[in-house]
mmCIF file of C-alpha atoms in Angstrom:
data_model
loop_
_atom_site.group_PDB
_atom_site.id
_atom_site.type_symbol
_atom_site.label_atom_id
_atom_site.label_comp_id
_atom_site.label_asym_id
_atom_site.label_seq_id
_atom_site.Cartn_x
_atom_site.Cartn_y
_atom_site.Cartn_z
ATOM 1 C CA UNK A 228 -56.742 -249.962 75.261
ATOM 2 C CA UNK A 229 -58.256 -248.888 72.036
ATOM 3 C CA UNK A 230 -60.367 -245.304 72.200
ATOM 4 C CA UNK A 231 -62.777 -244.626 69.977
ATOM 5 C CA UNK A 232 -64.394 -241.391 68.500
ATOM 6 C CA UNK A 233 -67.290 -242.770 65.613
ATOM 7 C CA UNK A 234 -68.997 -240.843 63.085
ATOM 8 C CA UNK A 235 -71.258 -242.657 61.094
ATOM 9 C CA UNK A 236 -71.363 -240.856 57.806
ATOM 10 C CA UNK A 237 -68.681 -241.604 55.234
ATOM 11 C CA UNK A 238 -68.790 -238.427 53.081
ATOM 12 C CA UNK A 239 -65.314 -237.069 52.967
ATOM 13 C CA UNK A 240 -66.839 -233.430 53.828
ATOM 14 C CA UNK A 241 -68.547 -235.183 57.660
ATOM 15 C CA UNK A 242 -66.438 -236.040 60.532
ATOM 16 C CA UNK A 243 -63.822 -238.419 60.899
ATOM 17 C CA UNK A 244 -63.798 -241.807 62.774
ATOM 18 C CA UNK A 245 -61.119 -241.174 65.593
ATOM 19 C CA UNK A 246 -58.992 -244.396 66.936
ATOM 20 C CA UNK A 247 -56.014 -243.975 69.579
ATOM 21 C CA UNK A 248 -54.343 -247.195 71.016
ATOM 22 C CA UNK A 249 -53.053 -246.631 74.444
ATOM 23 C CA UNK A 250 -51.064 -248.716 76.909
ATOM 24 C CA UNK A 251 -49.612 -248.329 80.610
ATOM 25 C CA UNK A 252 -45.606 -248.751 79.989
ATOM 26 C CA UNK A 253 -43.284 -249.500 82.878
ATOM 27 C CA UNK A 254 -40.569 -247.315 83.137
ATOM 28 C CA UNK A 255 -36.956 -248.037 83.782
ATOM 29 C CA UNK A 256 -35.339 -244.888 83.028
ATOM 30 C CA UNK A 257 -35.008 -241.335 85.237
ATOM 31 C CA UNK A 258 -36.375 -238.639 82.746
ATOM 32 C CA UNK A 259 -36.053 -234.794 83.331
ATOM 33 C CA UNK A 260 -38.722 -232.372 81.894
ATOM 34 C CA UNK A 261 -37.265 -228.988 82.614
ATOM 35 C CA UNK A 262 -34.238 -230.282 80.749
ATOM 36 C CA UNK A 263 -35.714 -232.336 77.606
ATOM 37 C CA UNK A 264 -37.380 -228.731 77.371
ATOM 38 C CA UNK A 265 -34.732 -226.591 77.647
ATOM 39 C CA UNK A 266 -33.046 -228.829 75.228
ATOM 40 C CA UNK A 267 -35.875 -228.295 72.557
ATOM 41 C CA UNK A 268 -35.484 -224.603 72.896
ATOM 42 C CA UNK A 269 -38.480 -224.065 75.425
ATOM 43 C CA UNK A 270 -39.030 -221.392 77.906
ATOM 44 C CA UNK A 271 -39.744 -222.729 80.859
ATOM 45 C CA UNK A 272 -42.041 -220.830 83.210
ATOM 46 C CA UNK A 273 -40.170 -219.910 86.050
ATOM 47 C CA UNK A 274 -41.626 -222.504 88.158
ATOM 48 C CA UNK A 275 -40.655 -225.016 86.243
ATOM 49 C CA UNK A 276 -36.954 -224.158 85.714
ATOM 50 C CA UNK A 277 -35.936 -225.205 88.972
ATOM 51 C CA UNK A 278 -37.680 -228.660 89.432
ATOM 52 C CA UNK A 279 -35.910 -231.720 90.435
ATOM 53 C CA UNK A 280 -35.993 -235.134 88.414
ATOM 54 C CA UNK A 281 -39.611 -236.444 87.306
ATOM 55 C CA UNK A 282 -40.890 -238.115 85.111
ATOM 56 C CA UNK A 283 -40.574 -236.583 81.978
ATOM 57 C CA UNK A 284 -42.174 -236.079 78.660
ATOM 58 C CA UNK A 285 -40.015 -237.924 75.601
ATOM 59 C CA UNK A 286 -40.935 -239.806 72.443
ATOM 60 C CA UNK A 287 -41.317 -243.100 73.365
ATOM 61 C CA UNK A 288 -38.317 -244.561 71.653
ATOM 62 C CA UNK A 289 -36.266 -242.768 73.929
ATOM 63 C CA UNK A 290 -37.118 -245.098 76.904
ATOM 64 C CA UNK A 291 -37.065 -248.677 76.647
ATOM 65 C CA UNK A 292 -39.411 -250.814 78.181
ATOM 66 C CA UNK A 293 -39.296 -253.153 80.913
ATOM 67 C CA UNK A 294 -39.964 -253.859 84.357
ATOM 68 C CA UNK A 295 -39.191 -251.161 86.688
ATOM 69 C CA UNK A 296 -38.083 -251.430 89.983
ATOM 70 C CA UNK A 297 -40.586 -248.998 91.501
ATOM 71 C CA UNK A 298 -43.437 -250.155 89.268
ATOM 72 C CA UNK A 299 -43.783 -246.595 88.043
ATOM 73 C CA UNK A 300 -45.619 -246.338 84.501
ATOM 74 C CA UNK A 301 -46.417 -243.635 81.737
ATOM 75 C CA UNK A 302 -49.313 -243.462 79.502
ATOM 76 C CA UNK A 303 -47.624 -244.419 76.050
ATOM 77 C CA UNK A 304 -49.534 -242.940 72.914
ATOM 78 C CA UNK A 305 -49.035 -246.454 70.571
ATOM 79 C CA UNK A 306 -50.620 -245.182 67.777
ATOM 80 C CA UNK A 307 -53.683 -242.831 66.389
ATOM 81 C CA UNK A 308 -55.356 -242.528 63.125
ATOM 82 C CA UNK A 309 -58.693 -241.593 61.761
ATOM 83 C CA UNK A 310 -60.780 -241.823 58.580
ATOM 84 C CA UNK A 311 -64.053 -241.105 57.263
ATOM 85 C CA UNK A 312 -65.901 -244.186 57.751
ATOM 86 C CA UNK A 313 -69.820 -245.341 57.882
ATOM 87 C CA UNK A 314 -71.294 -248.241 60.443
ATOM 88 C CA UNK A 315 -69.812 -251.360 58.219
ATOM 89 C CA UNK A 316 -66.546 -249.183 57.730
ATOM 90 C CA UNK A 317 -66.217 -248.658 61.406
ATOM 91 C CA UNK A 318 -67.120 -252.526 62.466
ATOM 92 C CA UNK A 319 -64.465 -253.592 59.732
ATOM 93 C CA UNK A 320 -61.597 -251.388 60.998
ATOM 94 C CA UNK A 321 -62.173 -252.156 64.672
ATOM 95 C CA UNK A 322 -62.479 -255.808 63.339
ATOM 96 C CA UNK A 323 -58.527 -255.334 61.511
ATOM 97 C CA UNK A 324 -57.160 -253.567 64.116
ATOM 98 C CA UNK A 325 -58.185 -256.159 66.512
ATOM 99 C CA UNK A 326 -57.456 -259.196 64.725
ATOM 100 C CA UNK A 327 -53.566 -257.598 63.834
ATOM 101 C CA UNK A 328 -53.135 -256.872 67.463
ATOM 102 C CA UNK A 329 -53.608 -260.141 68.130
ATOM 103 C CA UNK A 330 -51.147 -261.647 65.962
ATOM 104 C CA UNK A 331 -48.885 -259.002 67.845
ATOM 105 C CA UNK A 332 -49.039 -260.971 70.848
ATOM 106 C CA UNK A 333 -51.596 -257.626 72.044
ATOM 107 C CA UNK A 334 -55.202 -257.663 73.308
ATOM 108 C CA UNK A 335 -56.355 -254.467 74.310
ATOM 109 C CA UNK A 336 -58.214 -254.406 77.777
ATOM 110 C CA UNK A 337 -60.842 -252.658 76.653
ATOM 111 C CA UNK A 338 -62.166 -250.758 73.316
ATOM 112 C CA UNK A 339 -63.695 -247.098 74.293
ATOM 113 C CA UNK A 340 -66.833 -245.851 72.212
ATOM 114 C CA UNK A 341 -68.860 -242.620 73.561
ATOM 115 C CA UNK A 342 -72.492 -243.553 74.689
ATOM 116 C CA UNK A 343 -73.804 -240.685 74.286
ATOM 117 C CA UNK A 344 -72.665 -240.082 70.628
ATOM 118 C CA UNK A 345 -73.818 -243.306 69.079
ATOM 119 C CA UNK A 346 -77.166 -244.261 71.047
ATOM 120 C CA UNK A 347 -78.005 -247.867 72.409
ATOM 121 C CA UNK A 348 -78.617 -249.427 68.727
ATOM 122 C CA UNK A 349 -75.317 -248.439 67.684
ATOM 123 C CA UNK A 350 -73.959 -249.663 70.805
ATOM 124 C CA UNK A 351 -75.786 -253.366 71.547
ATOM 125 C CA UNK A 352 -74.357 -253.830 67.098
ATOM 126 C CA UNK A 353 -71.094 -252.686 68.604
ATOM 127 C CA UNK A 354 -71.115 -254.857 71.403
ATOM 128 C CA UNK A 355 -72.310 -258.170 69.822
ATOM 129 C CA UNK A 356 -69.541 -257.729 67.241
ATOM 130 C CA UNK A 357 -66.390 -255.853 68.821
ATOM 131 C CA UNK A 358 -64.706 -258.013 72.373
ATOM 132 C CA UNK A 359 -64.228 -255.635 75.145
ATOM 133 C CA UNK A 360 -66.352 -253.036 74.250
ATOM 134 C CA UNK A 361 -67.224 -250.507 76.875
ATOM 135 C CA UNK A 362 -69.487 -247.413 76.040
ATOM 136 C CA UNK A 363 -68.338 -244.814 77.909
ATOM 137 C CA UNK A 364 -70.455 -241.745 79.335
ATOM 138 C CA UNK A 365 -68.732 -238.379 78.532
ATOM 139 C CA UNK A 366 -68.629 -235.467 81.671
ATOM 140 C CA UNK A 367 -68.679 -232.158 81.006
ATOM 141 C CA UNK A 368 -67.599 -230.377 77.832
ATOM 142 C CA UNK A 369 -64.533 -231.485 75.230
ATOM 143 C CA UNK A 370 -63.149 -228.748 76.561
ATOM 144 C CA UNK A 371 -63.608 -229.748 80.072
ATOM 145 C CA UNK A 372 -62.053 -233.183 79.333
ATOM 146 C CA UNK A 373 -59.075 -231.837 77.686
ATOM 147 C CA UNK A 374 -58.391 -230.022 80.629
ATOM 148 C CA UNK A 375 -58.994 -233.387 82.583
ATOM 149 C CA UNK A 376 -55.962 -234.782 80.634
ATOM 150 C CA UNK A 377 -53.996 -231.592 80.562
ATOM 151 C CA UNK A 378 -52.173 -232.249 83.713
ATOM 152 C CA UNK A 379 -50.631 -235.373 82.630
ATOM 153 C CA UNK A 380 -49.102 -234.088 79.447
ATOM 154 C CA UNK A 381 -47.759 -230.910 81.216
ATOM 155 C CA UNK A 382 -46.155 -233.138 84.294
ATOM 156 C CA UNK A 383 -44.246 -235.588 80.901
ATOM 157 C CA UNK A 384 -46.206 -238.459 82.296
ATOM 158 C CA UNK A 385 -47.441 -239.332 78.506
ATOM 159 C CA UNK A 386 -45.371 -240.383 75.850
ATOM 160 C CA UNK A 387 -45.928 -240.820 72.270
ATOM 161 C CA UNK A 388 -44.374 -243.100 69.623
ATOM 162 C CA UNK A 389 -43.302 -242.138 66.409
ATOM 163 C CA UNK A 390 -46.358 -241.766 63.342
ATOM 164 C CA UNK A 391 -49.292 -239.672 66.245
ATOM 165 C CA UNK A 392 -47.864 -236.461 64.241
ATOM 166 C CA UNK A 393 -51.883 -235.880 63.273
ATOM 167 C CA UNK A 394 -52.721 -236.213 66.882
ATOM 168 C CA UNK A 395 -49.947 -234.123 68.598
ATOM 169 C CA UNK A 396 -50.671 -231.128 65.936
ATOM 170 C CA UNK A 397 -54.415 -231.707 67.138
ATOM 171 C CA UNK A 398 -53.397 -231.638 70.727
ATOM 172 C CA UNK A 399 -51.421 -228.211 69.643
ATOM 173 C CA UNK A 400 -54.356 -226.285 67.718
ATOM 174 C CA UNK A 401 -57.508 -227.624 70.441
ATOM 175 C CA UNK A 402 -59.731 -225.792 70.663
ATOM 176 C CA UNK A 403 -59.251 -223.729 67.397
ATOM 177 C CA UNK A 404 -57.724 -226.400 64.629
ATOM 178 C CA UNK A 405 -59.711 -227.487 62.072
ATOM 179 C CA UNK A 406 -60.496 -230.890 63.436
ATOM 180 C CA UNK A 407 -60.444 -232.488 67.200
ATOM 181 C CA UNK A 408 -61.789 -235.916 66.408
ATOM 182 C CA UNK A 409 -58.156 -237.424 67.083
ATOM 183 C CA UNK A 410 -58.147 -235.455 70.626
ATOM 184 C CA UNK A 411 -61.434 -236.595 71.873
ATOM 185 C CA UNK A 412 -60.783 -239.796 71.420
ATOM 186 C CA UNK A 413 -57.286 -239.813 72.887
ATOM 187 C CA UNK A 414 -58.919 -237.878 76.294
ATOM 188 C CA UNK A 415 -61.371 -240.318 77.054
ATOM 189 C CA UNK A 416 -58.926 -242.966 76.795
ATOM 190 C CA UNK A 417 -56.428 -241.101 79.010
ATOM 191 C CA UNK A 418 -58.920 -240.001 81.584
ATOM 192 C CA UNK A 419 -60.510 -244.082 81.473
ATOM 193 C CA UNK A 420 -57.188 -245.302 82.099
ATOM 194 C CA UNK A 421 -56.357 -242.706 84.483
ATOM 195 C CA UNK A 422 -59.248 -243.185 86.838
ATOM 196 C CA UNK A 423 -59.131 -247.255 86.232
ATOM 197 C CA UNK A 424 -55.416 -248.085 86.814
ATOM 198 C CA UNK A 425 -53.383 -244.514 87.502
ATOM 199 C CA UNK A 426 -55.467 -243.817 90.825
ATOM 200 C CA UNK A 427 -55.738 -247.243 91.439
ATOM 201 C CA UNK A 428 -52.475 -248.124 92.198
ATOM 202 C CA UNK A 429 -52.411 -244.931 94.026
ATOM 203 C CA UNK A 430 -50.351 -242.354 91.682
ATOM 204 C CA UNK A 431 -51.214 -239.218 93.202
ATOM 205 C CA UNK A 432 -52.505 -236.464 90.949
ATOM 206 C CA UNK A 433 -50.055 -235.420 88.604
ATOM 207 C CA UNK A 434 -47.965 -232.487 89.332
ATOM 208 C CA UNK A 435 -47.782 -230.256 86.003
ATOM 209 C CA UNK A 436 -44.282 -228.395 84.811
ATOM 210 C CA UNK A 437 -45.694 -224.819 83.580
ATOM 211 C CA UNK A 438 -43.945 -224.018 79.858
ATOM 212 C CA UNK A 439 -44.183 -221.233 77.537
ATOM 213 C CA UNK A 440 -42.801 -220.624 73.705
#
């Protein structure tokens, strides 16, 4: 699933155009938070330090894919970039990314814009050029939604692969960092494929591990 986060003005000095390409990855591999933490030289909140095996929260390389036994999954962060684009800038990108996927072997279920953000022009151009696109509603505050997501991270059901540096250092510095383009577009496509497949196939709601620096 591709999320999107558009802004329609090219200048270098206006907001980027956010895109984060998600995917539901079986797991085949026991992970432990408390001690990939402890490993990275974490404090864990005392909570945390004495929970049992879960699934845990590594870079993606570090568990290979496949079909697992339980049908267990993780929300795997594939990859996340953003650039200051305008309207023909935005339908060519999508356009690149889509058409490269697909000589991947990859077709994205769905590609994520915000309704609100880009009104119903933007949207019906969007639609009758870009497969798959759904125009998604936002609830409540970016805030709001990054606490939405929040739980997932803190339990290690997300993983990310190598090159989402820009995104995790976003992820780090929300609310305050200089830009959060890259982390409202990776929320909506968490909390989309949270509530579409996650709940669906009846994972619970996520149980977070508490840490502190």
């Amino acid at each position: 699933m591709l999320s999107c986060d558009l802004s329609f003005k090219g200048a270098e000095t206006n907001d980027y155009c956010a895109f984060v390409l998600l995917g539901l990855i079986p797991e085949t591999t026991p992970i432990y938070p408390a001690q990939a933490a402890k490993a990275q030289g974490m404090q864990l909140h005392k909570t945390a330090a004495s929970a049992g095996p879960a699934s845990g929260l590594v870079p993606a390389s570090a568990s290979p894919s496949g079909c697992c036994p339980t049908g267990t999954h993780r929300i795997e962060v594939l990859s996340s970039v953003h650039y200051h684009l305008d309207l023909p800038g935005v339908l060519k990108h999508l356009t690149q990314t889509l058409q490269l996927l697909s000589e991947q072997g990859l077709s994205p279920d769905a590609v994520l814009i915000e309704d609100a953000a880009n009104g119903p022009a933007v949207c019906q151009l969007l639609r009758r050029q870009i497969p798959g696109l759904i125009a998604i509603r936002p609830v409540g505050s970016k805030s709001s939604r990054a606490h939405a997501a929040a739980p997932l991270m803190e339990a290690g059901q997300l993983a990310f692969n190598p090159g989402n540096e820009e995104l995790i250092n976003e992820l780090l510095g929300f609310p305050n960092a200089a830009n959060d383009d890259l982390v409202d577009a990776f929320c909506q496509g968490v909390i989309w494929l949270q509530n579409k497949y996650w709940r669906a196939n009846s994972r619970g709601t996520p149980l977070p591990l508490l840490f502190s620096r």
